[in-house]
PDB file of C-alpha atoms and ligand atoms in Angstrom:
ATOM      1  CA  MET A   1      79.003 120.571  74.983  1.00  0.00           C
ATOM      2  CA  ASP A   2      78.635 122.445  78.215  1.00  0.00           C
ATOM      3  CA  ILE A   3      76.696 121.050  80.979  1.00  0.00           C
ATOM      4  CA  ILE A   4      73.348 119.932  80.093  1.00  0.00           C
ATOM      5  CA  LYS A   5      70.042 119.483  81.965  1.00  0.00           C
ATOM      6  CA  ASP A   6      66.971 119.653  79.876  1.00  0.00           C
ATOM      7  CA  LEU A   7      65.666 117.426  76.695  1.00  0.00           C
ATOM      8  CA  ASN A   8      66.213 120.328  74.385  1.00  0.00           C
ATOM      9  CA  GLU A   9      69.908 120.639  75.050  1.00  0.00           C
ATOM     10  CA  PHE A  10      70.197 116.860  74.163  1.00  0.00           C
ATOM     11  CA  LEU A  11      68.331 116.953  71.059  1.00  0.00           C
ATOM     12  CA  GLY A  12      71.266 117.299  68.477  1.00  0.00           C
ATOM     13  CA  GLY A  13      73.681 115.620  70.603  1.00  0.00           C
ATOM     14  CA  HIS A  14      76.235 113.448  68.444  1.00  0.00           C
ATOM     15  CA  PHE A  15      78.129 110.951  70.798  1.00  0.00           C
ATOM     16  CA  LEU A  16      80.953 108.478  70.195  1.00  0.00           C
ATOM     17  CA  TYR A  17      81.977 106.221  73.004  1.00  0.00           C
ATOM     18  CA  THR A  18      83.158 102.646  73.622  1.00  0.00           C
ATOM     19  CA  TYR A  19      81.185  99.803  75.561  1.00  0.00           C
ATOM     20  CA  ASP A  20      83.271  98.324  78.358  1.00  0.00           C
ATOM     21  CA  ASN A  21      83.171  95.212  76.174  1.00  0.00           C
ATOM     22  CA  GLY A  22      84.811  97.277  73.588  1.00  0.00           C
ATOM     23  CA  TRP A  23      82.500  98.047  71.235  1.00  0.00           C
ATOM     24  CA  ASN A  24      82.556 101.541  69.581  1.00  0.00           C
ATOM     25  CA  TYR A  25      79.347 103.093  68.677  1.00  0.00           C
ATOM     26  CA  GLU A  26      78.280 106.574  67.375  1.00  0.00           C
ATOM     27  CA  MET A  27      74.593 108.089  67.918  1.00  0.00           C
ATOM     28  CA  TYR A  28      73.171 111.185  66.597  1.00  0.00           C
ATOM     29  CA  VAL A  29      70.195 112.372  68.283  1.00  0.00           C
ATOM     30  CA  LYS A  30      68.622 113.839  65.336  1.00  0.00           C
ATOM     31  CA  ASN A  31      65.442 115.226  66.868  1.00  0.00           C
ATOM     32  CA  LYS A  32      62.760 114.428  69.572  1.00  0.00           C
ATOM     33  CA  ASN A  33      61.814 111.258  67.987  1.00  0.00           C
ATOM     34  CA  THR A  34      64.435 110.107  65.333  1.00  0.00           C
ATOM     35  CA  ILE A  35      68.455 109.087  65.796  1.00  0.00           C
ATOM     36  CA  ASP A  36      71.097 108.366  63.127  1.00  0.00           C
ATOM     37  CA  TYR A  37      74.050 105.908  63.859  1.00  0.00           C
ATOM     38  CA  ARG A  38      76.789 104.188  62.882  1.00  0.00           C
ATOM     39  CA  ILE A  39      78.377 101.033  64.920  1.00  0.00           C
ATOM     40  CA  HIS A  40      82.101 101.272  64.417  1.00  0.00           C
ATOM     41  CA  THR A  41      83.535  98.023  65.978  1.00  0.00           C
ATOM     42  CA  GLY A  42      82.257  94.960  67.665  1.00  0.00           C
ATOM     43  CA  MET A  43      79.716  92.071  66.926  1.00  0.00           C
ATOM     44  CA  VAL A  44      77.853  94.192  64.245  1.00  0.00           C
ATOM     45  CA  GLY A  45      80.568  96.721  63.085  1.00  0.00           C
ATOM     46  CA  GLY A  46      79.892  98.209  59.812  1.00  0.00           C
ATOM     47  CA  ARG A  47      76.264  98.678  60.179  1.00  0.00           C
ATOM     48  CA  TRP A  48      74.579 102.125  60.234  1.00  0.00           C
ATOM     49  CA  VAL A  49      71.094 103.487  59.972  1.00  0.00           C
ATOM     50  CA  ARG A  50      69.608 106.643  59.229  1.00  0.00           C
ATOM     51  CA  ASP A  51      66.153 107.696  60.803  1.00  0.00           C
ATOM     52  CA  GLN A  52      65.505 105.367  63.401  1.00  0.00           C
ATOM     53  CA  GLU A  53      62.358 105.923  64.899  1.00  0.00           C
ATOM     54  CA  VAL A  54      62.890 106.123  68.827  1.00  0.00           C
ATOM     55  CA  ASP A  55      61.122 106.948  72.370  1.00  0.00           C
ATOM     56  CA  ILE A  56      63.313 109.658  74.303  1.00  0.00           C
ATOM     57  CA  VAL A  57      62.575 111.358  77.719  1.00  0.00           C
ATOM     58  CA  LYS A  58      64.274 113.025  80.032  1.00  0.00           C
ATOM     59  CA  ILE A  59      64.368 110.794  83.251  1.00  0.00           C
ATOM     60  CA  VAL A  60      65.977 113.625  85.862  1.00  0.00           C
ATOM     61  CA  ASP A  61      68.491 116.650  84.863  1.00  0.00           C
ATOM     62  CA  GLY A  62      71.035 115.428  82.909  1.00  0.00           C
ATOM     63  CA  VAL A  63      69.877 111.963  82.436  1.00  0.00           C
ATOM     64  CA  PHE A  64      68.378 110.885  79.085  1.00  0.00           C
ATOM     65  CA  LYS A  65      66.916 107.474  77.940  1.00  0.00           C
ATOM     66  CA  ILE A  66      66.479 106.573  74.194  1.00  0.00           C
ATOM     67  CA  CYS A  67      64.863 103.220  73.183  1.00  0.00           C
ATOM     68  CA  TRP A  68      63.609 101.981  70.366  1.00  0.00           C
ATOM     69  CA  THR A  69      62.997  98.499  68.230  1.00  0.00           C
ATOM     70  CA  GLU A  70      64.574  97.387  64.767  1.00  0.00           C
ATOM     71  CA  PRO A  71      63.271  96.036  61.490  1.00  0.00           C
ATOM     72  CA  THR A  72      65.682  93.307  62.583  1.00  0.00           C
ATOM     73  CA  GLY A  73      63.569  92.673  65.803  1.00  0.00           C
ATOM     74  CA  THR A  74      66.840  93.746  68.064  1.00  0.00           C
ATOM     75  CA  ASP A  75      65.495  96.055  71.108  1.00  0.00           C
ATOM     76  CA  VAL A  76      67.527  98.500  72.330  1.00  0.00           C
ATOM     77  CA  SER A  77      67.377 100.783  75.681  1.00  0.00           C
ATOM     78  CA  LEU A  78      70.059 103.183  76.290  1.00  0.00           C
ATOM     79  CA  ASP A  79      70.511 105.787  79.151  1.00  0.00           C
ATOM     80  CA  PHE A  80      72.974 108.871  78.379  1.00  0.00           C
ATOM     81  CA  ILE A  81      74.380 110.705  81.370  1.00  0.00           C
ATOM     82  CA  PRO A  82      76.432 113.108  79.117  1.00  0.00           C
ATOM     83  CA  ASN A  83      77.766 115.413  81.769  1.00  0.00           C
ATOM     84  CA  GLU A  84      79.478 112.380  83.044  1.00  0.00           C
ATOM     85  CA  ASN A  85      80.699 111.158  79.856  1.00  0.00           C
ATOM     86  CA  LYS A  86      78.598 107.870  80.612  1.00  0.00           C
ATOM     87  CA  LEU A  87      75.949 105.785  79.651  1.00  0.00           C
ATOM     88  CA  HIS A  88      74.293 102.433  80.016  1.00  0.00           C
ATOM     89  CA  GLY A  89      72.970 100.357  77.313  1.00  0.00           C
ATOM     90  CA  VAL A  90      71.201  97.313  76.921  1.00  0.00           C
ATOM     91  CA  ILE A  91      70.578  95.308  73.578  1.00  0.00           C
ATOM     92  CA  PHE A  92      68.347  92.536  72.954  1.00  0.00           C
ATOM     93  CA  PHE A  93      69.290  90.752  69.808  1.00  0.00           C
ATOM     94  CA  PRO A  94      66.926  87.987  68.405  1.00  0.00           C
ATOM     95  CA  LYS A  95      68.742  84.671  68.264  1.00  0.00           C
ATOM     96  CA  TRP A  96      69.571  85.223  64.347  1.00  0.00           C
ATOM     97  CA  VAL A  97      71.315  88.166  64.435  1.00  0.00           C
ATOM     98  CA  HIS A  98      73.585  86.861  67.033  1.00  0.00           C
ATOM     99  CA  GLU A  99      74.329  83.568  64.638  1.00  0.00           C
ATOM    100  CA  ARG A 100      74.362  85.786  61.372  1.00  0.00           C
ATOM    101  CA  PRO A 101      75.604  89.382  62.341  1.00  0.00           C
ATOM    102  CA  ASP A 102      76.718  89.603  58.644  1.00  0.00           C
ATOM    103  CA  ILE A 103      72.974  89.630  57.366  1.00  0.00           C
ATOM    104  CA  THR A 104      72.692  93.080  59.359  1.00  0.00           C
ATOM    105  CA  VAL A 105      75.943  94.688  58.528  1.00  0.00           C
ATOM    106  CA  CYS A 106      74.995  97.152  55.797  1.00  0.00           C
ATOM    107  CA  PHE A 107      73.258 100.409  55.730  1.00  0.00           C
ATOM    108  CA  GLN A 108      69.656  99.546  56.717  1.00  0.00           C
ATOM    109  CA  ASN A 109      67.913 102.046  54.952  1.00  0.00           C
ATOM    110  CA  ASP A 110      68.549 100.208  51.693  1.00  0.00           C
ATOM    111  CA  HIS A 111      67.878  96.623  53.223  1.00  0.00           C
ATOM    112  CA  ILE A 112      64.549  96.864  55.240  1.00  0.00           C
ATOM    113  CA  ALA A 113      62.671  94.303  53.187  1.00  0.00           C
ATOM    114  CA  LEU A 114      65.530  91.955  54.083  1.00  0.00           C
ATOM    115  CA  MET A 115      65.699  92.654  57.725  1.00  0.00           C
ATOM    116  CA  GLU A 116      61.614  92.191  57.795  1.00  0.00           C
ATOM    117  CA  GLU A 117      62.200  88.763  55.995  1.00  0.00           C
ATOM    118  CA  SER A 118      64.964  87.416  58.200  1.00  0.00           C
ATOM    119  CA  ARG A 119      63.235  88.319  61.484  1.00  0.00           C
ATOM    120  CA  GLU A 120      60.251  86.134  60.057  1.00  0.00           C
ATOM    121  CA  LYS A 121      62.451  83.306  58.718  1.00  0.00           C
ATOM    122  CA  TYR A 122      64.931  82.750  61.512  1.00  0.00           C
ATOM    123  CA  GLU A 123      64.849  82.213  65.234  1.00  0.00           C
ATOM    124  CA  THR A 124      64.210  84.805  67.809  1.00  0.00           C
ATOM    125  CA  TYR A 125      64.632  82.998  71.033  1.00  0.00           C
ATOM    126  CA  PRO A 126      66.616  82.382  73.248  1.00  0.00           C
ATOM    127  CA  LYS A 127      67.498  86.622  72.775  1.00  0.00           C
ATOM    128  CA  TYR A 128      71.122  87.448  73.410  1.00  0.00           C
ATOM    129  CA  VAL A 129      70.998  90.140  75.851  1.00  0.00           C
ATOM    130  CA  VAL A 130      73.917  92.597  76.059  1.00  0.00           C
ATOM    131  CA  PRO A 131      73.876  95.220  79.270  1.00  0.00           C
ATOM    132  CA  GLU A 132      76.959  97.301  79.226  1.00  0.00           C
ATOM    133  CA  PHE A 133      78.213 100.547  80.710  1.00  0.00           C
ATOM    134  CA  GLY A 134      80.110 102.387  78.094  1.00  0.00           C
ATOM    135  CA  LYS A 135      82.213 105.813  78.043  1.00  0.00           C
ATOM    136  CA  ILE A 136      81.567 108.802  75.971  1.00  0.00           C
ATOM    137  CA  PHE A 137      84.806 110.023  74.103  1.00  0.00           C
ATOM    138  CA  PHE A 138      83.331 112.794  71.912  1.00  0.00           C
ATOM    139  CA  LYS A 139      80.269 114.821  72.225  1.00  0.00           C
ATOM    140  CA  LYS A 140      79.238 117.901  70.188  1.00  0.00           C
ATOM    141  CA  ASN A 141      75.728 119.326  69.601  1.00  0.00           C
ATOM    142  CA  GLU A 142      75.548 119.402  65.929  1.00  0.00           C
ATOM    143  CA  GLY A 143      71.921 121.038  65.846  1.00  0.00           C
ATOM    144  CA  GLN A 144      68.615 119.118  64.884  1.00  0.00           C
ATOM    145  CA  ASN A 145      67.991 117.529  61.957  1.00  0.00           C
ATOM    146  CA  ASN A 146      71.183 117.769  60.479  1.00  0.00           C
ATOM    147  CA  GLU A 147      71.619 115.356  57.565  1.00  0.00           C
ATOM    148  CA  LYS A 148      75.226 115.575  57.336  1.00  0.00           C
ATOM    149  CA  VAL A 149      76.300 113.914  60.742  1.00  0.00           C
ATOM    150  CA  ILE A 150      75.867 110.164  59.643  1.00  0.00           C
ATOM    151  CA  ALA A 151      75.962 110.495  55.905  1.00  0.00           C
ATOM    152  CA  GLU A 152      78.863 107.579  54.885  1.00  0.00           C
ATOM    153  CA  ALA A 153      79.435 104.300  56.131  1.00  0.00           C
ATOM    154  CA  PRO A 154      81.582 103.753  58.781  1.00  0.00           C
ATOM    155  CA  ARG A 155      85.372 103.622  57.952  1.00  0.00           C
ATOM    156  CA  GLU A 156      88.701 103.031  59.285  1.00  0.00           C
ATOM    157  CA  GLY A 157      90.203 106.320  60.228  1.00  0.00           C
ATOM    158  CA  MET A 158      86.715 107.767  60.509  1.00  0.00           C
ATOM    159  CA  ILE A 159      86.757 108.285  64.185  1.00  0.00           C
ATOM    160  CA  GLU A 160      90.193 109.849  64.263  1.00  0.00           C
ATOM    161  CA  GLU A 161      89.272 112.357  62.045  1.00  0.00           C
ATOM    162  CA  MET A 162      86.319 113.512  63.913  1.00  0.00           C
ATOM    163  CA  LEU A 163      88.536 113.954  66.876  1.00  0.00           C
ATOM    164  CA  SER A 164      90.870 115.955  65.189  1.00  0.00           C
ATOM    165  CA  GLY A 165      88.075 118.050  63.794  1.00  0.00           C
ATOM    166  CA  GLU A 166      89.260 117.342  60.020  1.00  0.00           C
ATOM    167  CA  LEU A 167      85.743 115.909  59.596  1.00  0.00           C
ATOM    168  CA  SER A 168      82.916 117.935  61.109  1.00  0.00           C
ATOM    169  CA  PHE A 169      79.668 118.457  60.166  1.00  0.00           C
ATOM    170  CA  SER A 170      78.286 121.743  61.809  1.00  0.00           C
TER     171      SER A 170
HETATM  172  C1  LIG B 201      71.539  98.115  67.638  1.00  0.00           C
HETATM  173  C2  LIG B 201      71.693  99.574  67.755  1.00  0.00           C
HETATM  174  C3  LIG B 201      72.356 100.236  68.857  1.00  0.00           C
HETATM  175  C4  LIG B 201      72.867  99.301  69.859  1.00  0.00           C
HETATM  176  C5  LIG B 201      73.868 100.359  71.135  1.00  0.00           C
HETATM  177  C6  LIG B 201      73.532 101.502  70.589  1.00  0.00           C
HETATM  178  O1  LIG B 201      74.677 102.341  72.079  1.00  0.00           O
HETATM  179  C7  LIG B 201      73.311 102.262  69.458  1.00  0.00           C
HETATM  180  O2  LIG B 201      73.973 103.567  69.513  1.00  0.00           O
HETATM  181  C8  LIG B 201      73.696 104.117  68.418  1.00  0.00           C
HETATM  182  C9  LIG B 201      72.835 101.568  68.754  1.00  0.00           C
END
């Protein structure tokens, strides 16, 4: 990925990054209102999601915000600065996700009803807020609406395969 300026250059972006708390996340910016993602390590490592509806805007040249609310009730706001291999994320977890992350570790698309039931059944407050900077260590434009990028569960060795090019999607 070259130096990017406008939203059209950010769309299709595929990023691997590590938050300063050690959590490894993978984001695919599928199109102007959709993301797919995998969580490789951290409190909810193993979780993956396709076709999450989001809001994406360009803040200034080279700075992009993605925010959304999930079926679990978790809210997320991310500011990507790809030219500096940097981002800042804030995740607002309902109390129950912090206490029972295991319930949310799955391919969420197959368990939407369980997420919606859980957010009613368990406690929301106080929320567990996680604000962290992160370092982007892989970035590639895979084209928009590429269904191959996030198409399997996160697994051991997958990040290494993406870094080496053994696993690629475009
Ligand atoms: C809760 C989801 C979530 C939180 C932080 C992230 O960086 C992310 O990227 C795909 C997803």
